[in-house]
Tab-separated table of C-alpha atoms in Angstrom:
chain	number	residue	atom	x	y	z
C	1	MET	CA	70.197	-17.238	209.184
C	2	ASN	CA	73.870	-18.362	208.913
C	3	THR	CA	74.041	-20.980	206.247
C	4	ALA	CA	77.718	-21.351	206.236
C	5	GLU	CA	77.726	-25.031	207.186
C	6	LEU	CA	75.041	-26.221	204.916
C	7	GLY	CA	77.177	-26.988	201.921
C	8	LEU	CA	75.582	-24.532	199.704
C	9	PRO	CA	76.202	-24.268	195.821
C	10	VAL	CA	78.612	-21.463	196.267
C	11	ASP	CA	81.154	-23.998	197.862
C	12	VAL	CA	82.926	-26.771	196.144
C	13	PRO	CA	82.682	-30.392	197.525
C	14	SER	CA	86.462	-30.657	198.122
C	15	THR	CA	89.147	-28.093	198.038
C	16	ALA	CA	92.109	-30.792	197.583
C	17	LEU	CA	93.088	-29.592	194.164
C	18	PHE	CA	93.160	-25.964	195.169
C	19	THR	CA	96.839	-26.490	195.405
C	20	ASP	CA	99.922	-26.304	193.201
C	21	HIS	CA	101.498	-29.229	191.276
C	22	TYR	CA	104.829	-29.021	193.143
C	23	GLU	CA	103.129	-29.498	196.561
C	24	LEU	CA	102.415	-32.957	195.445
C	25	THR	CA	105.798	-33.611	194.026
C	26	MET	CA	107.448	-32.446	197.278
C	27	LEU	CA	105.086	-34.834	199.060
C	28	GLN	CA	106.209	-37.691	196.795
C	29	ALA	CA	109.891	-36.979	197.526
C	30	ALA	CA	109.398	-36.478	201.163
C	31	LEU	CA	107.550	-39.911	201.542
C	32	GLN	CA	110.441	-41.532	199.800
C	33	GLY	CA	113.121	-39.574	201.581
C	34	GLY	CA	111.762	-40.309	205.088
C	35	THR	CA	111.088	-36.618	205.897
C	36	ALA	CA	107.237	-36.449	205.350
C	37	GLY	CA	106.437	-37.455	208.983
C	38	ARG	CA	108.701	-34.785	210.667
C	39	ARG	CA	106.637	-32.318	212.918
C	40	SER	CA	106.712	-28.991	211.292
C	41	VAL	CA	105.655	-25.412	211.807
C	42	PHE	CA	104.554	-23.222	209.036
C	43	GLU	CA	103.621	-19.543	209.345
C	44	VAL	CA	101.713	-17.106	207.133
C	45	PHE	CA	103.051	-13.552	207.127
C	46	THR	CA	103.742	-10.604	204.816
C	47	ARG	CA	107.080	-8.942	204.561
C	48	ARG	CA	105.550	-5.646	203.919
C	49	LEU	CA	102.236	-3.663	203.375
C	50	PRO	CA	101.083	-2.289	200.178
C	51	ALA	CA	102.509	1.297	199.559
C	52	GLY	CA	100.777	3.874	201.458
C	53	ARG	CA	98.746	1.439	203.613
C	54	ARG	CA	99.079	1.936	207.356
C	55	TYR	CA	97.615	-1.600	208.652
C	56	GLY	CA	96.388	-4.847	207.128
C	57	VAL	CA	93.242	-6.535	208.011
C	58	VAL	CA	93.162	-10.500	208.659
C	59	CYS	CA	90.174	-11.788	206.726
C	60	GLY	CA	89.195	-15.200	205.330
C	61	THR	CA	89.881	-17.112	208.642
C	62	GLY	CA	86.469	-18.814	208.672
C	63	ARG	CA	86.937	-19.777	205.038
C	64	VAL	CA	90.280	-21.265	205.663
C	65	LEU	CA	88.612	-23.456	208.320
C	66	ASP	CA	86.048	-24.544	205.698
C	67	ALA	CA	88.887	-25.255	203.213
C	68	VAL	CA	90.857	-27.329	205.637
C	69	LYS	CA	87.848	-29.440	206.846
C	70	ASN	CA	87.039	-30.012	203.056
C	71	PHE	CA	90.550	-30.921	201.949
C	72	ARG	CA	89.823	-34.534	200.871
C	73	PHE	CA	90.888	-36.351	197.721
C	74	ASP	CA	87.999	-38.125	196.275
C	75	GLU	CA	88.103	-41.002	193.503
C	76	SER	CA	87.890	-38.637	190.645
C	77	GLN	CA	90.530	-36.459	191.812
C	78	LEU	CA	92.917	-39.338	192.458
C	79	ALA	CA	92.095	-40.583	189.065
C	80	PHE	CA	92.942	-37.164	187.648
C	81	LEU	CA	96.447	-37.281	189.284
C	82	ARG	CA	96.995	-40.981	188.267
C	83	GLU	CA	96.142	-40.214	184.541
C	84	ARG	CA	98.242	-37.114	184.365
C	85	GLY	CA	101.168	-39.020	186.250
C	86	VAL	CA	101.583	-36.076	188.844
C	87	VAL	CA	102.493	-38.623	191.552
C	88	ASP	CA	103.253	-42.340	191.973
C	89	GLY	CA	101.096	-45.123	193.425
C	90	PRO	CA	102.196	-45.051	197.045
C	91	THR	CA	101.647	-41.210	197.162
C	92	LEU	CA	98.048	-41.573	195.566
C	93	GLU	CA	97.441	-44.074	198.373
C	94	TRP	CA	98.642	-41.631	200.915
C	95	LEU	CA	96.426	-39.026	199.590
C	96	SER	CA	93.458	-41.135	199.505
C	97	GLN	CA	93.605	-41.078	203.384
C	98	TYR	CA	94.507	-37.585	203.823
C	99	ARG	CA	92.989	-35.730	206.788
C	100	PHE	CA	94.590	-32.754	208.370
C	101	SER	CA	95.329	-33.960	212.073
C	102	GLY	CA	97.423	-31.027	213.168
C	103	ASP	CA	96.915	-27.747	215.007
C	104	ILE	CA	96.243	-24.069	213.501
C	105	TRP	CA	96.632	-20.962	215.529
C	106	GLY	CA	96.046	-17.443	213.974
C	107	TYR	CA	95.181	-13.876	214.671
C	108	PRO	CA	91.402	-14.053	214.986
C	109	GLU	CA	89.485	-12.657	212.011
C	110	GLY	CA	89.039	-8.781	211.743
C	111	GLU	CA	92.235	-8.213	213.777
C	112	VAL	CA	94.793	-5.806	212.133
C	113	TYR	CA	98.356	-6.958	211.191
C	114	PHE	CA	101.609	-5.618	210.270
C	115	PRO	CA	104.736	-6.646	208.413
C	116	GLY	CA	106.042	-9.871	210.031
C	117	SER	CA	102.944	-10.654	211.907
C	118	PRO	CA	102.537	-14.466	212.178
C	119	VAL	CA	98.854	-14.080	211.019
C	120	LEU	CA	98.358	-17.994	210.848
C	121	ARG	CA	100.510	-20.821	212.189
C	122	VAL	CA	100.071	-24.390	211.006
C	123	GLU	CA	101.690	-27.224	212.846
C	124	GLY	CA	101.704	-30.922	212.031
C	125	THR	CA	103.730	-33.261	209.758
C	126	PHE	CA	105.529	-31.786	206.975
C	127	ALA	CA	103.427	-33.817	204.526
C	128	GLU	CA	100.024	-32.757	205.913
C	129	CYS	CA	100.983	-29.199	206.307
C	130	VAL	CA	102.765	-28.601	203.034
C	131	LEU	CA	99.643	-29.581	200.944
C	132	LEU	CA	97.755	-26.545	202.436
C	133	GLU	CA	99.926	-23.791	201.349
C	134	THR	CA	98.028	-22.669	198.140
C	135	VAL	CA	94.564	-23.013	199.268
C	136	ILE	CA	95.428	-21.076	202.553
C	137	LEU	CA	97.206	-18.333	200.809
C	138	SER	CA	94.754	-17.855	198.002
C	139	ILE	CA	91.958	-17.385	200.698
C	140	LEU	CA	93.919	-15.120	203.022
C	141	ASN	CA	95.595	-13.031	200.214
C	142	HIS	CA	92.179	-12.301	198.472
C	143	ASP	CA	89.940	-11.640	201.551
C	144	SER	CA	92.522	-9.518	203.498
C	145	ALA	CA	93.241	-7.395	200.459
C	146	ILE	CA	89.389	-6.746	200.122
C	147	ALA	CA	89.060	-6.209	203.788
C	148	ALA	CA	91.839	-3.573	203.888
C	149	ALA	CA	90.429	-1.686	201.100
C	150	ALA	CA	86.861	-1.957	202.850
C	151	SER	CA	88.374	-0.772	205.989
C	152	ARG	CA	89.876	2.337	204.431
C	153	MET	CA	86.637	3.138	202.810
C	154	ALA	CA	84.622	2.744	206.029
C	155	SER	CA	87.109	5.113	207.755
C	156	ALA	CA	86.651	7.709	205.034
C	157	ALA	CA	82.834	7.270	205.247
C	158	GLY	CA	82.505	7.974	208.855
C	159	ASP	CA	79.012	7.277	210.173
C	160	ARG	CA	77.564	6.872	206.706
C	161	PRO	CA	76.820	3.327	205.544
C	162	LEU	CA	78.527	1.529	202.801
C	163	MET	CA	76.984	-0.757	200.286
C	164	GLU	CA	78.966	-3.357	198.312
C	165	MET	CA	77.950	-3.594	194.753
C	166	GLY	CA	81.003	-5.261	192.965
C	167	ALA	CA	79.647	-8.829	191.917
C	168	ARG	CA	79.612	-7.973	188.147
C	169	ARG	CA	83.310	-6.770	188.410
C	170	THR	CA	84.957	-9.967	189.536
C	171	HIS	CA	84.536	-13.795	189.440
C	172	GLU	CA	81.199	-15.107	190.377
C	173	LEU	CA	82.525	-16.923	193.411
C	174	ALA	CA	85.255	-14.437	194.244
C	175	ALA	CA	82.278	-11.885	194.484
C	176	VAL	CA	80.754	-13.944	197.351
C	177	ALA	CA	84.080	-13.846	199.237
C	178	ALA	CA	84.599	-10.021	198.492
C	179	SER	CA	81.168	-9.415	199.979
C	180	ARG	CA	81.945	-11.228	203.075
C	181	ALA	CA	85.378	-9.547	203.348
C	182	ALA	CA	83.752	-6.008	202.755
C	183	TYR	CA	81.378	-6.780	205.581
C	184	VAL	CA	84.215	-7.577	208.000
C	185	GLY	CA	85.921	-4.358	206.932
C	186	GLY	CA	82.841	-2.198	207.704
C	187	PHE	CA	80.419	-2.238	204.865
C	188	SER	CA	76.768	-2.833	205.940
C	189	SER	CA	75.179	-4.529	203.055
C	190	THR	CA	75.776	-6.091	199.632
C	191	SER	CA	73.870	-6.411	196.416
C	192	ASP	CA	75.059	-9.941	195.969
C	193	LEU	CA	72.336	-12.476	196.950
C	194	ALA	CA	74.607	-15.302	197.125
C	195	ALA	CA	76.648	-13.550	199.907
C	196	GLY	CA	73.423	-12.664	201.640
C	197	PHE	CA	72.189	-16.356	201.332
C	198	ARG	CA	75.457	-18.072	202.550
C	199	TYR	CA	76.545	-15.279	205.184
C	200	GLY	CA	73.445	-13.593	206.335
C	201	ILE	CA	74.740	-10.254	205.034
C	202	PRO	CA	71.831	-7.732	204.484
C	203	THR	CA	71.131	-7.303	200.816
C	204	ILE	CA	69.983	-4.096	199.034
C	205	GLY	CA	69.006	-3.144	195.587
C	206	THR	CA	66.125	-1.234	193.637
C	207	SER	CA	66.648	-0.693	189.910
C	208	ALA	CA	69.056	0.135	187.188
C	209	HIS	CA	69.053	2.585	184.292
C	210	ALA	CA	67.578	-0.341	182.226
C	211	PHE	CA	64.508	-0.081	184.173
C	212	THR	CA	64.033	3.487	183.330
C	213	LEU	CA	64.930	2.906	179.683
C	214	VAL	CA	62.496	0.169	179.169
C	215	HIS	CA	59.512	2.474	179.955
C	216	ASP	CA	58.117	4.931	177.727
C	217	THR	CA	58.665	7.688	180.028
C	218	GLU	CA	60.578	8.252	183.359
C	219	ARG	CA	57.331	8.939	185.071
C	220	ASP	CA	56.227	5.593	183.958
C	221	ALA	CA	59.271	3.917	185.353
C	222	PHE	CA	59.081	5.894	188.697
C	223	THR	CA	55.368	5.177	189.080
C	224	ALA	CA	55.775	1.354	188.412
C	225	GLN	CA	58.698	1.182	190.952
C	226	VAL	CA	56.797	3.123	193.607
C	227	ASP	CA	53.757	1.171	192.986
C	228	SER	CA	55.597	-2.097	193.448
C	229	LEU	CA	58.057	-1.330	196.210
C	230	GLY	CA	56.556	1.560	198.092
C	231	ARG	CA	57.252	5.087	198.702
C	232	GLY	CA	60.270	4.246	200.725
C	233	THR	CA	62.214	2.968	197.584
C	234	THR	CA	65.226	4.533	196.043
C	235	LEU	CA	64.799	6.058	192.727
C	236	LEU	CA	67.571	6.357	190.214
C	237	VAL	CA	67.716	9.928	189.082
C	238	ASP	CA	70.392	10.490	186.509
C	239	THR	CA	69.139	8.545	183.391
C	240	TYR	CA	68.325	11.817	181.753
C	241	ASP	CA	68.310	15.136	183.582
C	242	VAL	CA	68.857	15.080	187.288
C	243	ALA	CA	66.932	18.158	188.227
C	244	GLU	CA	63.740	16.974	186.176
C	245	ALA	CA	64.101	13.664	187.588
C	246	VAL	CA	64.258	14.612	191.240
C	247	ALA	CA	61.255	16.825	190.741
C	248	LEU	CA	59.383	14.022	189.054
C	249	ALA	CA	60.440	11.435	191.904
C	250	VAL	CA	58.988	13.757	194.537
C	251	GLU	CA	55.851	14.221	192.544
C	252	VAL	CA	55.318	10.484	192.077
C	253	ALA	CA	56.278	9.360	195.466
C	254	GLY	CA	55.686	12.384	197.581
C	255	PRO	CA	58.000	13.573	200.392
C	256	GLU	CA	57.880	10.021	201.891
C	257	LEU	CA	60.413	9.047	199.053
C	258	GLY	CA	63.058	7.016	200.625
C	259	ALA	CA	66.159	7.932	198.642
C	260	VAL	CA	67.480	9.059	195.164
C	261	ARG	CA	70.597	7.592	193.761
C	262	ILE	CA	73.199	9.401	191.739
C	263	ASP	CA	75.530	7.416	189.584
C	264	SER	CA	77.277	9.880	187.418
C	265	GLY	CA	78.510	13.423	187.034
C	266	ASP	CA	80.314	15.671	189.570
C	267	LEU	CA	79.059	13.944	192.550
C	268	LEU	CA	80.008	16.732	194.970
C	269	LEU	CA	78.303	19.436	193.000
C	270	VAL	CA	75.261	17.363	192.180
C	271	ALA	CA	74.652	16.023	195.692
C	272	HIS	CA	74.530	19.645	196.953
C	273	ARG	CA	72.124	20.685	194.313
C	274	VAL	CA	69.810	17.560	194.762
C	275	ARG	CA	69.829	18.180	198.574
C	276	GLN	CA	68.716	21.831	198.018
C	277	GLN	CA	66.050	20.737	195.546
C	278	LEU	CA	64.677	17.943	197.786
C	279	ASP	CA	64.520	20.310	200.773
C	280	GLU	CA	62.601	22.853	198.640
C	281	LEU	CA	60.130	20.231	197.495
C	282	GLY	CA	59.480	19.227	201.158
C	283	ALA	CA	61.429	16.013	200.997
C	284	GLU	CA	63.769	16.784	203.761
C	285	LYS	CA	64.009	13.276	204.885
C	286	THR	CA	64.671	11.739	201.555
C	287	ARG	CA	68.183	10.348	201.441
C	288	ILE	CA	70.882	10.815	198.806
C	289	VAL	CA	72.767	7.646	197.769
C	290	VAL	CA	75.946	8.090	195.391
C	291	THR	CA	77.614	5.264	193.287
C	292	SER	CA	79.857	5.676	190.322
C	293	ASP	CA	83.203	3.929	190.705
C	294	LEU	CA	84.118	5.266	194.243
C	295	ASP	CA	87.049	4.499	196.121
C	296	GLU	CA	88.310	5.622	199.403
C	297	TYR	CA	89.710	8.844	198.064
C	298	ALA	CA	86.499	9.752	196.308
C	299	ILE	CA	84.525	8.884	199.498
C	300	ALA	CA	86.863	11.239	201.488
C	301	SER	CA	86.216	13.872	198.966
C	302	LEU	CA	82.671	13.718	199.543
C	303	ALA	CA	82.968	14.224	203.414
C	304	ALA	CA	81.342	17.654	203.208
C	305	ALA	CA	78.662	16.771	200.710
C	306	PRO	CA	75.028	16.050	201.782
C	307	VAL	CA	75.385	12.229	201.093
C	308	ASP	CA	73.772	9.732	203.126
C	309	ALA	CA	75.194	6.508	201.734
C	310	TYR	CA	77.736	5.049	199.428
C	311	GLY	CA	77.508	2.228	196.894
C	312	VAL	CA	81.061	0.751	195.818
C	313	GLY	CA	81.910	-1.750	193.277
C	314	THR	CA	84.952	-2.108	191.153
C	315	GLN	CA	87.595	-0.424	193.497
C	316	LEU	CA	86.372	-2.547	196.410
C	317	VAL	CA	86.474	-6.082	194.675
C	318	THR	CA	89.949	-5.285	193.363
C	319	GLY	CA	91.583	-4.110	196.630
C	320	SER	CA	91.443	-0.408	195.571
C	321	GLY	CA	94.656	-0.862	193.496
C	322	HIS	CA	96.181	-3.740	195.775
C	323	PRO	CA	94.241	-6.976	194.922
C	324	THR	CA	96.559	-9.245	197.063
C	325	ALA	CA	97.994	-8.820	200.610
C	326	SER	CA	101.264	-10.517	199.253
C	327	MET	CA	101.205	-13.095	202.232
C	328	VAL	CA	103.495	-15.994	202.233
C	329	TYR	CA	103.593	-19.557	203.862
C	330	LYS	CA	107.088	-20.521	205.133
C	331	LEU	CA	108.417	-23.313	207.166
C	332	VAL	CA	109.924	-21.756	210.161
C	333	ALA	CA	110.737	-24.839	212.468
C	334	ARG	CA	110.736	-28.616	212.024
C	335	ALA	CA	111.811	-31.697	214.005
C	336	THR	CA	115.349	-33.097	213.612
C	337	SER	CA	113.833	-36.543	212.747
C	338	ASP	CA	110.408	-38.279	212.279
C	339	ASP	CA	110.633	-39.527	215.773
C	340	PRO	CA	107.426	-38.126	217.603
C	341	GLY	CA	109.740	-37.034	220.525
C	342	ALA	CA	112.487	-35.428	218.382
C	343	PRO	CA	113.447	-31.899	219.347
C	344	MET	CA	112.207	-28.946	217.198
C	345	GLU	CA	114.658	-26.431	215.656
C	346	PRO	CA	114.229	-23.244	213.911
C	347	VAL	CA	114.911	-22.899	210.101
C	348	ALA	CA	114.922	-19.916	207.921
C	349	LYS	CA	115.635	-18.815	204.354
C	350	ARG	CA	118.771	-16.844	204.065
C	351	SER	CA	119.054	-15.863	200.496
C	352	SER	CA	119.395	-12.316	199.306
C	353	GLY	CA	116.867	-10.080	197.538
C	354	GLY	CA	114.636	-9.262	200.696
C	355	LYS	CA	113.139	-12.608	200.934
C	356	GLN	CA	114.841	-13.789	204.106
C	357	THR	CA	112.654	-15.335	206.890
C	358	VAL	CA	112.779	-15.405	210.636
C	359	GLY	CA	113.120	-18.970	212.017
C	360	GLY	CA	111.335	-20.289	214.963
C	361	ARG	CA	107.791	-20.833	216.264
C	362	LYS	CA	106.321	-17.473	217.113
C	363	TRP	CA	104.112	-15.655	219.407
C	364	ALA	CA	102.702	-12.224	218.813
C	365	ALA	CA	101.477	-9.571	221.182
C	366	ARG	CA	100.395	-5.766	220.965
C	367	ARG	CA	101.780	-3.301	223.414
C	368	PHE	CA	99.318	-0.359	224.394
C	369	ASP	CA	100.345	2.895	225.887
C	370	ALA	CA	98.680	4.330	229.244
C	371	TYR	CA	95.659	5.660	227.097
C	372	GLY	CA	94.974	2.288	225.639
C	373	VAL	CA	96.417	3.100	222.150
C	374	ALA	CA	98.420	0.461	220.622
C	375	GLU	CA	101.981	1.423	220.156
C	376	ALA	CA	103.997	-1.630	218.856
C	377	GLU	CA	103.614	-5.287	217.412
C	378	VAL	CA	105.894	-7.483	219.342
C	379	ILE	CA	106.950	-10.756	217.870
C	380	GLY	CA	109.018	-13.550	219.784
C	381	THR	CA	110.169	-16.941	219.664
C	382	GLY	CA	111.153	-17.322	223.362
C	383	GLU	CA	109.081	-16.769	226.570
C	384	VAL	CA	106.306	-14.286	226.504
C	385	PRO	CA	107.077	-11.319	228.748
C	386	GLY	CA	104.763	-10.973	231.605
C	387	GLU	CA	103.585	-7.493	230.827
C	388	LEU	CA	102.497	-8.819	227.368
C	389	ALA	CA	100.942	-12.203	228.225
C	390	GLY	CA	97.395	-10.528	228.413
C	391	HIS	CA	97.806	-9.065	224.960
C	392	GLN	CA	98.690	-12.113	222.894
C	393	LEU	CA	97.085	-12.096	219.493
C	394	LEU	CA	97.168	-15.683	218.201
C	395	VAL	CA	94.070	-17.862	219.080
C	396	GLU	CA	93.483	-21.473	218.773
C	397	LEU	CA	91.516	-22.443	215.541
C	398	VAL	CA	92.067	-26.167	214.862
C	399	ARG	CA	93.164	-28.825	217.575
C	400	GLY	CA	94.055	-32.283	216.427
C	401	GLY	CA	92.345	-31.630	213.022
C	402	GLU	CA	89.122	-30.587	214.546
C	403	VAL	CA	87.902	-26.810	214.001
C	404	VAL	CA	87.466	-25.264	217.447
C	405	GLY	CA	87.702	-21.542	216.459
C	406	ARG	CA	84.662	-21.143	214.278
C	407	GLU	CA	82.652	-17.966	215.021
C	408	PRO	CA	79.760	-15.762	213.669
C	409	LEU	CA	80.801	-13.305	210.985
C	410	GLU	CA	79.546	-10.511	213.152
C	411	ALA	CA	82.159	-11.190	215.784
C	412	ALA	CA	84.787	-10.683	213.092
C	413	ARG	CA	83.086	-7.237	211.979
C	414	ASP	CA	82.886	-6.200	215.594
C	415	ARG	CA	86.618	-7.119	216.244
C	416	HIS	CA	87.679	-5.196	213.298
C	417	ALA	CA	85.880	-1.928	214.428
C	418	ALA	CA	87.465	-2.400	217.925
C	419	ALA	CA	90.943	-3.208	216.585
C	420	ARG	CA	91.089	-0.164	214.108
C	421	GLY	CA	89.697	2.020	216.951
C	422	SER	CA	92.685	1.057	219.097
C	423	LEU	CA	95.232	2.205	216.627
C	424	PRO	CA	96.845	5.686	216.513
C	425	MET	CA	94.682	8.262	214.778
C	426	SER	CA	97.289	8.370	211.900
C	427	ALA	CA	96.171	4.908	210.978
C	428	THR	CA	93.172	6.114	209.106
C	429	GLN	CA	95.121	8.814	207.001
C	430	LEU	CA	94.842	8.336	203.117
C	431	SER	CA	98.187	10.008	202.610
C	432	ARG	CA	101.218	7.821	202.040
C	433	GLY	CA	103.016	6.695	204.965
C	434	GLU	CA	104.747	3.775	206.788
C	435	PRO	CA	102.797	1.168	209.023
C	436	VAL	CA	101.236	2.899	211.909
C	437	LEU	CA	102.952	0.278	214.338
C	438	ALA	CA	106.515	-0.742	214.272
C	439	THR	CA	107.263	-4.648	214.542
C	440	GLU	CA	109.636	-5.501	217.281
C	441	TYR	CA	111.293	-8.962	217.496
C	442	LEU	CA	112.135	-10.507	220.800
C	443	ALA	CA	114.390	-13.738	220.945
């Protein structure tokens, strides 16, 4: 069941105050100065990938669409702005009628991106577009960072499933978004029930060390769990002595025991010993699940270990050292006046310090070699070359204020697997390196 449109408690009724104070003061000045109605084009992009990352993952698009749809100022929010003196009366009146009526194009969710990729393009009047900057960036920066970490972990894990277990390591609502992003990036399940409820992600979980400790003996704990959850359950075997616990687990559940979980120690060594012990006890089909603060490097180091699945928490929900994608939202074109027929002209920031921007409304396409492997990210402001016309990346998401690009979460997950699979093999290397595709600009 996909419950994303049911207005569940993990959402807020309005996203209008998920913005910065200066967005509203800019709006007030633009309304007074006569530039608020100028047609404008804003683009979301990043100037660089985090150190060592070979590609980024677009994630959060579906949540952005929800945020834009729910960007409405109700009476309590307007009263707050009035009481604090944030903006004047005419601006409050304008805000009371706010509805985004423009267009949004973007890379489809799950697609990969590179420095300069216009992952989202927002078009409308300056006034209606400028207000969306903060909420769009907060979603895309968080979710794309988590999805990129998840993707690297999925590459390291190969065919072994990954379970997201990070809810207790982040904000309670961020945990739901992180579960969603992890699923797009390649994880197969989550421990977070709110994420399962809202997005239909499979949920998992059996017991923690507290369950073992509350019983008088480990045997009592294992017996209670097996009696309640069946022989196919997963028993946690590192509360006391691992070898004794494994022997006891098979004695209680029999060779039909579903899995054992290891949450501490030298996982490589312990996994080999546990596998040997399980096989000797006749539990050849019992799986081994490992947890314990894993990241992509730890997962890769366990590639040769007899591990069947991984549970990942802290490192996933914090982006494995890079909790933001460093995306920015910049004005790249605007009309010469507020006349609906006024011509558009590119604008760009020219300051020093590496923060320059490239003006103009952009398209993006990916060029592939004869073997179907991506070889360049091509970005331009003029006409799209014929050979790239069939490989354009931006898709229509919002038309005239109406969402037209909503899709199931599974589509984003499948798209990411395909997009990552089309990259050069070096994309999945964990060693430091430059982005796996160069960005080419065409005028």
